[in-house]
Amino acid sequence: MAGEDNSEQALVVGGQGGIGCAVATQLAQDARFDAVWTVSRKTSTSKGVQCLRPLHTDHSEESIKTLSEQVLEESPRLTRVVIALGTLHGEGYGPEKSLEALQRTSMEVVYRVNCVLPLLWLSALAPGLRKNPDCRVAVLSARVGSIGDNGLGGWYSYRSAKAALNMGLKCASIELARRAKGVKLMAFHPGTVDTALSEPFQRGVPEGKLFTPEFVAERLSGLLDEHPADGALSYLDWAGESIPW
Ligand SMILES: NC(=O)c1ccc[n+]([C@@H]2O[C@H](COP(=O)([O-])OP(=O)(O)OC[C@H]3O[C@@H](n4cnc5c(N)ncnc54)[C@H](OP(=O)(O)O)[C@@H]3O)[C@@H](O)[C@H]2O)c1
């Protein structure tokens, strides 16, 4: 069991992705935290870092429920949750440029990873949030999920999955403002970050605008520290600027 003295605990879902791993490493170096749970489909070790607690999942509903219960039970003061799941391209799918390119199977994968799974994790963690009143929860969204900001079109599945994620988070923020006052929810756009997800699309990125995962992890950590629990969902980019819905 974690939680000696007044120590805090954190959970990173997708803790072996490019951004998730950087967030978990950064939290593990933060003296406030004595346990940082990282959840991934990959088996991993704590890399000798004492407070890293790797957990393996297949993201089935059963696994999400069991692991959430374990984390909540063994974390007396869970103050950070970062959900960093997402996919843009993979075996047989990628961002669609035209309506004709839409395929049911790839849409289902993209919706599942970007929207369904993050919301299922939030759902499984919800009962514990009431007992952790100063918990800050960030879910990795993307600016391209903004309907108001969409001037280019394309990327149908990814854009609409992130827009649906944002709506789910909005509902959650309204519910949590009643059920778990003090919990802060954030939909976070990290900018273009040098990870496997963005790798095929990095060519047009202006100089200085392709961020390292470590830079983004620092930015997110600062924003989570700064933002008061106001019962609202913040949709923010890496610079702390609000993104239109
Ligand atoms: N990189 C960017 O430029 C950028 C820009 C805007 C938004 N984002 C968002 O930031 C978040 C993190 O992305 P990243 O850049 O760190 O990408 P990444 O390195 O590819 O990591 C993707 C994460 O999603 C999980 N994942 C991927 N496919 C999955 C599947 N089929 N089932 C379950 N889990 C799956 C991976 O889990 P495992 O560890 O289990 O493999 C990993 O944790 C995503 O939500 C992404 O949309 C990224």
mmCIF file of C-alpha atoms and ligand atoms in Angstrom:
data_model
loop_
_atom_site.group_PDB
_atom_site.id
_atom_site.type_symbol
_atom_site.label_atom_id
_atom_site.label_comp_id
_atom_site.label_asym_id
_atom_site.label_seq_id
_atom_site.Cartn_x
_atom_site.Cartn_y
_atom_site.Cartn_z
ATOM 1 C CA MET A 1 0.000 0.000 0.000
ATOM 2 C CA ALA A 2 1.216 3.472 -0.934
ATOM 3 C CA GLY A 3 0.550 6.593 1.064
ATOM 4 C CA GLU A 4 3.121 7.004 3.794
ATOM 5 C CA ASP A 5 2.761 10.361 5.555
ATOM 6 C CA ASN A 6 0.993 12.845 3.335
ATOM 7 C CA SER A 7 2.272 11.401 0.105
ATOM 8 C CA GLU A 8 0.216 11.494 -3.062
ATOM 9 C CA GLN A 9 -0.362 8.898 -5.737
ATOM 10 C CA ALA A 10 -0.863 9.151 -9.497
ATOM 11 C CA LEU A 11 -2.214 6.975 -12.293
ATOM 12 C CA VAL A 12 -1.208 7.133 -15.949
ATOM 13 C CA VAL A 13 -3.348 5.088 -18.332
ATOM 14 C CA GLY A 14 -1.343 4.484 -21.492
ATOM 15 C CA GLY A 15 1.816 4.803 -19.465
ATOM 16 C CA GLN A 16 4.039 3.297 -22.145
ATOM 17 C CA GLY A 17 2.993 5.519 -25.020
ATOM 18 C CA GLY A 18 5.267 8.409 -25.991
ATOM 19 C CA ILE A 19 3.456 11.055 -23.940
ATOM 20 C CA GLY A 20 2.167 8.694 -21.224
ATOM 21 C CA CYS A 21 5.667 7.398 -20.497
ATOM 22 C CA ALA A 22 7.083 10.937 -20.218
ATOM 23 C CA VAL A 23 4.233 11.930 -17.885
ATOM 24 C CA ALA A 24 4.793 8.874 -15.677
ATOM 25 C CA THR A 25 8.561 9.485 -15.535
ATOM 26 C CA GLN A 26 8.037 13.137 -14.653
ATOM 27 C CA LEU A 27 5.554 12.242 -11.892
ATOM 28 C CA ALA A 28 7.929 9.586 -10.547
ATOM 29 C CA GLN A 29 10.601 12.289 -10.155
ATOM 30 C CA ASP A 30 8.203 14.582 -8.296
ATOM 31 C CA ALA A 31 8.808 14.213 -4.563
ATOM 32 C CA ARG A 32 5.108 14.666 -3.789
ATOM 33 C CA PHE A 33 4.318 11.218 -5.220
ATOM 34 C CA ASP A 34 5.220 7.935 -3.573
ATOM 35 C CA ALA A 35 3.422 5.758 -6.129
ATOM 36 C CA VAL A 36 2.837 6.254 -9.846
ATOM 37 C CA TRP A 37 0.690 3.534 -11.361
ATOM 38 C CA THR A 38 1.192 3.025 -15.093
ATOM 39 C CA VAL A 39 -1.240 0.968 -17.129
ATOM 40 C CA SER A 40 -0.379 -0.481 -20.527
ATOM 41 C CA ARG A 41 -1.016 -3.418 -22.850
ATOM 42 C CA LYS A 42 2.742 -3.965 -22.806
ATOM 43 C CA THR A 43 4.363 -5.781 -19.942
ATOM 44 C CA SER A 44 6.877 -3.545 -18.295
ATOM 45 C CA THR A 45 9.031 -3.180 -15.250
ATOM 46 C CA SER A 46 9.473 -0.273 -12.914
ATOM 47 C CA LYS A 47 12.923 0.351 -14.522
ATOM 48 C CA GLY A 48 14.398 0.427 -11.038
ATOM 49 C CA VAL A 49 12.350 3.506 -10.163
ATOM 50 C CA GLN A 50 10.922 2.644 -6.789
ATOM 51 C CA CYS A 51 7.607 4.434 -7.022
ATOM 52 C CA LEU A 52 6.652 3.260 -10.541
ATOM 53 C CA ARG A 53 3.955 0.581 -10.344
ATOM 54 C CA PRO A 54 3.385 -0.980 -13.778
ATOM 55 C CA LEU A 55 0.078 -2.765 -14.388
ATOM 56 C CA HIS A 56 -0.874 -4.815 -17.412
ATOM 57 C CA THR A 57 -4.254 -4.513 -19.119
ATOM 58 C CA ASP A 58 -6.097 -5.660 -22.235
ATOM 59 C CA HIS A 59 -8.567 -2.770 -21.721
ATOM 60 C CA SER A 60 -11.465 -5.222 -21.404
ATOM 61 C CA GLU A 61 -14.214 -3.887 -19.163
ATOM 62 C CA GLU A 62 -13.295 -6.492 -16.573
ATOM 63 C CA SER A 63 -9.628 -5.489 -16.585
ATOM 64 C CA ILE A 64 -10.464 -1.769 -16.400
ATOM 65 C CA LYS A 65 -12.746 -2.372 -13.422
ATOM 66 C CA THR A 66 -10.323 -4.666 -11.565
ATOM 67 C CA LEU A 67 -7.296 -2.419 -12.051
ATOM 68 C CA SER A 68 -9.216 0.739 -11.157
ATOM 69 C CA GLU A 69 -10.378 -0.884 -7.925
ATOM 70 C CA GLN A 70 -6.819 -1.960 -7.114
ATOM 71 C CA VAL A 71 -5.392 1.502 -7.759
ATOM 72 C CA LEU A 72 -8.127 3.184 -5.708
ATOM 73 C CA GLU A 73 -7.785 0.734 -2.847
ATOM 74 C CA GLU A 74 -4.002 1.041 -2.680
ATOM 75 C CA SER A 75 -3.900 4.818 -3.174
ATOM 76 C CA PRO A 76 -5.022 6.691 -0.084
ATOM 77 C CA ARG A 77 -4.514 10.041 -1.834
ATOM 78 C CA LEU A 78 -4.882 9.793 -5.593
ATOM 79 C CA THR A 79 -4.296 13.350 -6.824
ATOM 80 C CA ARG A 80 -3.389 12.866 -10.509
ATOM 81 C CA VAL A 81 -4.940 10.789 -13.248
ATOM 82 C CA VAL A 82 -3.662 11.151 -16.806
ATOM 83 C CA ILE A 83 -5.336 9.149 -19.559
ATOM 84 C CA ALA A 84 -3.061 9.158 -22.606
ATOM 85 C CA LEU A 85 -4.671 6.630 -24.941
ATOM 86 C CA GLY A 86 -5.027 7.375 -28.617
ATOM 87 C CA THR A 87 -4.510 6.149 -32.135
ATOM 88 C CA LEU A 88 -4.394 7.920 -35.495
ATOM 89 C CA HIS A 89 -2.954 5.238 -37.763
ATOM 90 C CA GLY A 90 -2.173 1.552 -37.613
ATOM 91 C CA GLU A 91 -2.355 -1.711 -39.527
ATOM 92 C CA GLY A 92 -4.718 -0.978 -42.458
ATOM 93 C CA TYR A 93 -5.961 2.432 -41.307
ATOM 94 C CA GLY A 94 -4.942 6.067 -41.230
ATOM 95 C CA PRO A 95 -6.516 9.528 -41.262
ATOM 96 C CA GLU A 96 -9.111 9.719 -44.045
ATOM 97 C CA LYS A 97 -8.862 12.513 -46.617
ATOM 98 C CA SER A 98 -12.279 11.933 -48.221
ATOM 99 C CA LEU A 99 -15.715 10.551 -47.412
ATOM 100 C CA GLU A 100 -15.054 7.632 -49.757
ATOM 101 C CA ALA A 101 -12.155 6.539 -47.553
ATOM 102 C CA LEU A 102 -14.345 5.791 -44.517
ATOM 103 C CA GLN A 103 -14.330 2.164 -43.370
ATOM 104 C CA ARG A 104 -16.346 0.705 -40.551
ATOM 105 C CA THR A 105 -13.511 -1.389 -39.078
ATOM 106 C CA SER A 106 -10.995 1.441 -38.896
ATOM 107 C CA MET A 107 -13.589 3.880 -37.576
ATOM 108 C CA GLU A 108 -14.419 1.423 -34.797
ATOM 109 C CA VAL A 109 -10.751 1.089 -33.759
ATOM 110 C CA VAL A 110 -10.196 4.843 -33.742
ATOM 111 C CA TYR A 111 -13.413 5.516 -31.813
ATOM 112 C CA ARG A 112 -12.643 2.749 -29.338
ATOM 113 C CA VAL A 113 -9.114 3.893 -28.478
ATOM 114 C CA ASN A 114 -9.677 7.661 -28.538
ATOM 115 C CA CYS A 115 -13.121 7.866 -26.980
ATOM 116 C CA VAL A 116 -14.616 4.633 -25.616
ATOM 117 C CA LEU A 117 -11.614 3.444 -23.584
ATOM 118 C CA PRO A 118 -10.762 6.793 -21.929
ATOM 119 C CA LEU A 119 -14.406 7.192 -20.880
ATOM 120 C CA LEU A 120 -14.571 3.609 -19.563
ATOM 121 C CA TRP A 121 -11.484 4.281 -17.419
ATOM 122 C CA LEU A 122 -13.063 7.469 -16.107
ATOM 123 C CA SER A 123 -16.260 5.553 -15.387
ATOM 124 C CA ALA A 124 -14.421 2.862 -13.435
ATOM 125 C CA LEU A 125 -12.481 5.473 -11.449
ATOM 126 C CA ALA A 126 -15.535 7.643 -10.719
ATOM 127 C CA PRO A 127 -16.533 5.966 -7.420
ATOM 128 C CA GLY A 128 -13.044 6.678 -6.038
ATOM 129 C CA LEU A 129 -12.954 10.307 -7.098
ATOM 130 C CA ARG A 130 -15.415 11.219 -4.380
ATOM 131 C CA LYS A 131 -12.883 9.965 -1.839
ATOM 132 C CA ASN A 132 -10.045 11.881 -3.513
ATOM 133 C CA PRO A 133 -11.454 15.404 -3.534
ATOM 134 C CA ASP A 134 -8.333 17.129 -4.834
ATOM 135 C CA CYS A 135 -7.752 14.848 -7.800
ATOM 136 C CA ARG A 136 -6.792 16.454 -11.122
ATOM 137 C CA VAL A 137 -7.724 14.395 -14.161
ATOM 138 C CA ALA A 138 -6.285 15.093 -17.614
ATOM 139 C CA VAL A 139 -7.400 13.220 -20.690
ATOM 140 C CA LEU A 140 -5.353 13.542 -23.855
ATOM 141 C CA SER A 141 -7.613 15.041 -26.501
ATOM 142 C CA ALA A 142 -6.471 17.030 -29.566
ATOM 143 C CA ARG A 143 -7.158 20.403 -31.142
ATOM 144 C CA VAL A 144 -8.469 18.600 -34.225
ATOM 145 C CA GLY A 145 -11.366 17.426 -32.039
ATOM 146 C CA SER A 146 -12.614 21.019 -31.922
ATOM 147 C CA ILE A 147 -15.670 21.543 -34.136
ATOM 148 C CA GLY A 148 -15.257 25.336 -34.040
ATOM 149 C CA ASP A 149 -11.604 25.157 -35.018
ATOM 150 C CA ASN A 150 -12.093 22.744 -37.926
ATOM 151 C CA GLY A 151 -11.268 24.713 -41.032
ATOM 152 C CA LEU A 152 -9.553 21.975 -43.026
ATOM 153 C CA GLY A 153 -11.800 18.900 -42.781
ATOM 154 C CA GLY A 154 -10.458 15.379 -43.295
ATOM 155 C CA TRP A 155 -9.237 13.010 -40.561
ATOM 156 C CA TYR A 156 -12.881 12.010 -40.094
ATOM 157 C CA SER A 157 -12.503 9.222 -37.545
ATOM 158 C CA TYR A 158 -9.844 10.817 -35.357
ATOM 159 C CA ARG A 159 -11.505 14.239 -35.339
ATOM 160 C CA SER A 160 -14.947 12.866 -34.560
ATOM 161 C CA ALA A 161 -13.631 10.433 -31.925
ATOM 162 C CA LYS A 162 -11.901 13.304 -30.104
ATOM 163 C CA ALA A 163 -15.025 15.496 -30.426
ATOM 164 C CA ALA A 164 -17.069 12.655 -28.906
ATOM 165 C CA LEU A 165 -14.461 12.271 -26.156
ATOM 166 C CA ASN A 166 -14.738 15.993 -25.391
ATOM 167 C CA MET A 167 -18.527 15.722 -25.083
ATOM 168 C CA GLY A 168 -18.198 12.718 -22.752
ATOM 169 C CA LEU A 169 -15.747 14.698 -20.612
ATOM 170 C CA LYS A 170 -18.110 17.678 -20.565
ATOM 171 C CA CYS A 171 -20.915 15.451 -19.223
ATOM 172 C CA ALA A 172 -18.499 13.990 -16.671
ATOM 173 C CA SER A 173 -17.421 17.437 -15.457
ATOM 174 C CA ILE A 174 -21.050 18.424 -14.845
ATOM 175 C CA GLU A 175 -21.715 15.208 -12.942
ATOM 176 C CA LEU A 176 -18.481 15.388 -10.925
ATOM 177 C CA ALA A 177 -19.155 19.006 -9.945
ATOM 178 C CA ARG A 178 -22.101 17.570 -7.996
ATOM 179 C CA ARG A 179 -20.644 14.222 -6.903
ATOM 180 C CA ALA A 180 -16.977 14.987 -6.374
ATOM 181 C CA LYS A 181 -16.516 18.695 -5.800
ATOM 182 C CA GLY A 182 -12.844 19.556 -5.978
ATOM 183 C CA VAL A 183 -12.020 17.146 -8.791
ATOM 184 C CA LYS A 184 -10.696 18.979 -11.872
ATOM 185 C CA LEU A 185 -11.139 17.649 -15.402
ATOM 186 C CA MET A 186 -9.010 18.740 -18.333
ATOM 187 C CA ALA A 187 -9.115 17.815 -22.028
ATOM 188 C CA PHE A 188 -5.541 18.461 -23.106
ATOM 189 C CA HIS A 189 -4.026 19.158 -26.527
ATOM 190 C CA PRO A 190 -0.274 18.553 -26.329
ATOM 191 C CA GLY A 191 0.688 20.193 -29.638
ATOM 192 C CA THR A 192 2.534 18.077 -32.181
ATOM 193 C CA VAL A 193 4.719 15.742 -30.180
ATOM 194 C CA ASP A 194 7.485 13.503 -31.439
ATOM 195 C CA THR A 195 5.870 10.095 -30.848
ATOM 196 C CA ALA A 196 4.856 7.085 -32.939
ATOM 197 C CA LEU A 197 1.391 8.594 -33.343
ATOM 198 C CA SER A 198 2.583 11.742 -35.137
ATOM 199 C CA GLU A 199 5.634 10.249 -36.827
ATOM 200 C CA PRO A 200 4.190 9.969 -40.399
ATOM 201 C CA PHE A 201 2.828 13.542 -40.223
ATOM 202 C CA GLN A 202 5.793 15.491 -38.915
ATOM 203 C CA ARG A 203 7.172 16.801 -42.200
ATOM 204 C CA GLY A 204 5.109 20.005 -42.371
ATOM 205 C CA VAL A 205 5.582 20.936 -38.725
ATOM 206 C CA PRO A 206 7.263 24.367 -38.423
ATOM 207 C CA GLU A 207 10.672 24.480 -36.797
ATOM 208 C CA GLY A 208 10.473 24.537 -33.014
ATOM 209 C CA LYS A 209 6.890 23.239 -33.034
ATOM 210 C CA LEU A 210 7.632 19.528 -32.813
ATOM 211 C CA PHE A 211 7.738 19.035 -29.071
ATOM 212 C CA THR A 212 9.486 16.365 -27.070
ATOM 213 C CA PRO A 213 7.246 14.232 -24.840
ATOM 214 C CA GLU A 214 9.247 15.497 -21.849
ATOM 215 C CA PHE A 215 8.452 19.153 -22.650
ATOM 216 C CA VAL A 216 4.763 18.347 -22.935
ATOM 217 C CA ALA A 217 4.775 16.341 -19.696
ATOM 218 C CA GLU A 218 6.239 19.380 -17.899
ATOM 219 C CA ARG A 219 3.625 21.675 -19.419
ATOM 220 C CA LEU A 220 0.777 19.364 -18.450
ATOM 221 C CA SER A 221 2.077 18.998 -14.928
ATOM 222 C CA GLY A 222 2.296 22.787 -14.525
ATOM 223 C CA LEU A 223 -1.227 23.283 -15.871
ATOM 224 C CA LEU A 224 -2.645 20.638 -13.543
ATOM 225 C CA ASP A 225 -0.923 22.325 -10.588
ATOM 226 C CA GLU A 226 -2.156 25.786 -11.583
ATOM 227 C CA HIS A 227 -5.782 25.115 -12.404
ATOM 228 C CA PRO A 228 -8.210 25.329 -9.527
ATOM 229 C CA ALA A 229 -11.036 22.827 -9.248
ATOM 230 C CA ASP A 230 -13.839 24.977 -10.648
ATOM 231 C CA GLY A 231 -16.320 22.233 -11.561
ATOM 232 C CA ALA A 232 -15.727 22.930 -15.246
ATOM 233 C CA LEU A 233 -14.012 21.047 -18.030
ATOM 234 C CA SER A 234 -11.016 22.947 -19.390
ATOM 235 C CA TYR A 235 -10.062 22.297 -23.018
ATOM 236 C CA LEU A 236 -6.509 23.568 -23.103
ATOM 237 C CA ASP A 237 -3.463 23.376 -25.282
ATOM 238 C CA TRP A 238 0.140 22.944 -24.150
ATOM 239 C CA ALA A 239 0.529 26.720 -23.755
ATOM 240 C CA GLY A 240 -2.463 26.878 -21.417
ATOM 241 C CA GLU A 241 -4.652 28.574 -24.054
ATOM 242 C CA SER A 242 -8.322 27.592 -24.233
ATOM 243 C CA ILE A 243 -9.436 25.847 -27.405
ATOM 244 C CA PRO A 244 -12.915 26.611 -28.800
ATOM 245 C CA TRP A 245 -15.301 23.668 -28.632
HETATM 246 N N1 LIG B 1 1.701 12.977 -30.615
HETATM 247 C C1 LIG B 1 0.990 14.016 -31.004
HETATM 248 O O1 LIG B 1 1.431 14.859 -31.827
HETATM 249 C C2 LIG B 1 -0.390 14.229 -30.466
HETATM 250 C C3 LIG B 1 -1.111 15.377 -30.863
HETATM 251 C C4 LIG B 1 -2.385 15.588 -30.348
HETATM 252 C C5 LIG B 1 -2.935 14.680 -29.454
HETATM 253 N N2 LIG B 1 -2.207 13.567 -29.084
HETATM 254 C C6 LIG B 1 -2.849 12.632 -28.183
HETATM 255 O O2 LIG B 1 -1.963 12.285 -27.129
HETATM 256 C C7 LIG B 1 -2.276 10.971 -26.669
HETATM 257 C C8 LIG B 1 -1.005 10.137 -26.540
HETATM 258 O O3 LIG B 1 -0.489 9.934 -27.852
HETATM 259 P P1 LIG B 1 1.067 9.666 -28.117
HETATM 260 O O4 LIG B 1 1.517 10.744 -29.010
HETATM 261 O O5 LIG B 1 1.786 9.421 -26.851
HETATM 262 O O6 LIG B 1 0.977 8.351 -28.991
HETATM 263 P P2 LIG B 1 1.663 6.917 -28.831
HETATM 264 O O7 LIG B 1 3.074 7.048 -28.435
HETATM 265 O O8 LIG B 1 1.350 6.202 -30.089
HETATM 266 O O9 LIG B 1 0.849 6.283 -27.607
HETATM 267 C C9 LIG B 1 -0.465 5.841 -27.817
HETATM 268 C C10 LIG B 1 -1.062 5.300 -26.542
HETATM 269 O O10 LIG B 1 -2.357 4.772 -26.862
HETATM 270 C C11 LIG B 1 -2.417 3.392 -26.547
HETATM 271 N N3 LIG B 1 -3.026 2.637 -27.646
HETATM 272 C C12 LIG B 1 -2.757 2.750 -28.964
HETATM 273 N N4 LIG B 1 -3.502 1.853 -29.664
HETATM 274 C C13 LIG B 1 -4.241 1.173 -28.751
HETATM 275 C C14 LIG B 1 -5.211 0.128 -28.835
HETATM 276 N N5 LIG B 1 -5.560 -0.408 -30.030
HETATM 277 N N6 LIG B 1 -5.772 -0.337 -27.713
HETATM 278 C C15 LIG B 1 -5.438 0.202 -26.505
HETATM 279 N N7 LIG B 1 -4.524 1.186 -26.363
HETATM 280 C C16 LIG B 1 -3.944 1.676 -27.463
HETATM 281 C C17 LIG B 1 -0.975 2.914 -26.374
HETATM 282 O O11 LIG B 1 -1.031 1.933 -25.387
HETATM 283 P P3 LIG B 1 0.109 0.823 -25.100
HETATM 284 O O12 LIG B 1 1.082 1.515 -24.196
HETATM 285 O O13 LIG B 1 -0.646 -0.237 -24.418
HETATM 286 O O14 LIG B 1 0.672 0.446 -26.446
HETATM 287 C C18 LIG B 1 -0.264 4.173 -25.924
HETATM 288 O O15 LIG B 1 -0.356 4.288 -24.531
HETATM 289 C C19 LIG B 1 -3.331 10.428 -27.613
HETATM 290 O O16 LIG B 1 -4.610 10.614 -27.061
HETATM 291 C C20 LIG B 1 -3.184 11.306 -28.839
HETATM 292 O O17 LIG B 1 -4.381 11.371 -29.580
HETATM 293 C C21 LIG B 1 -0.965 13.323 -29.561
#
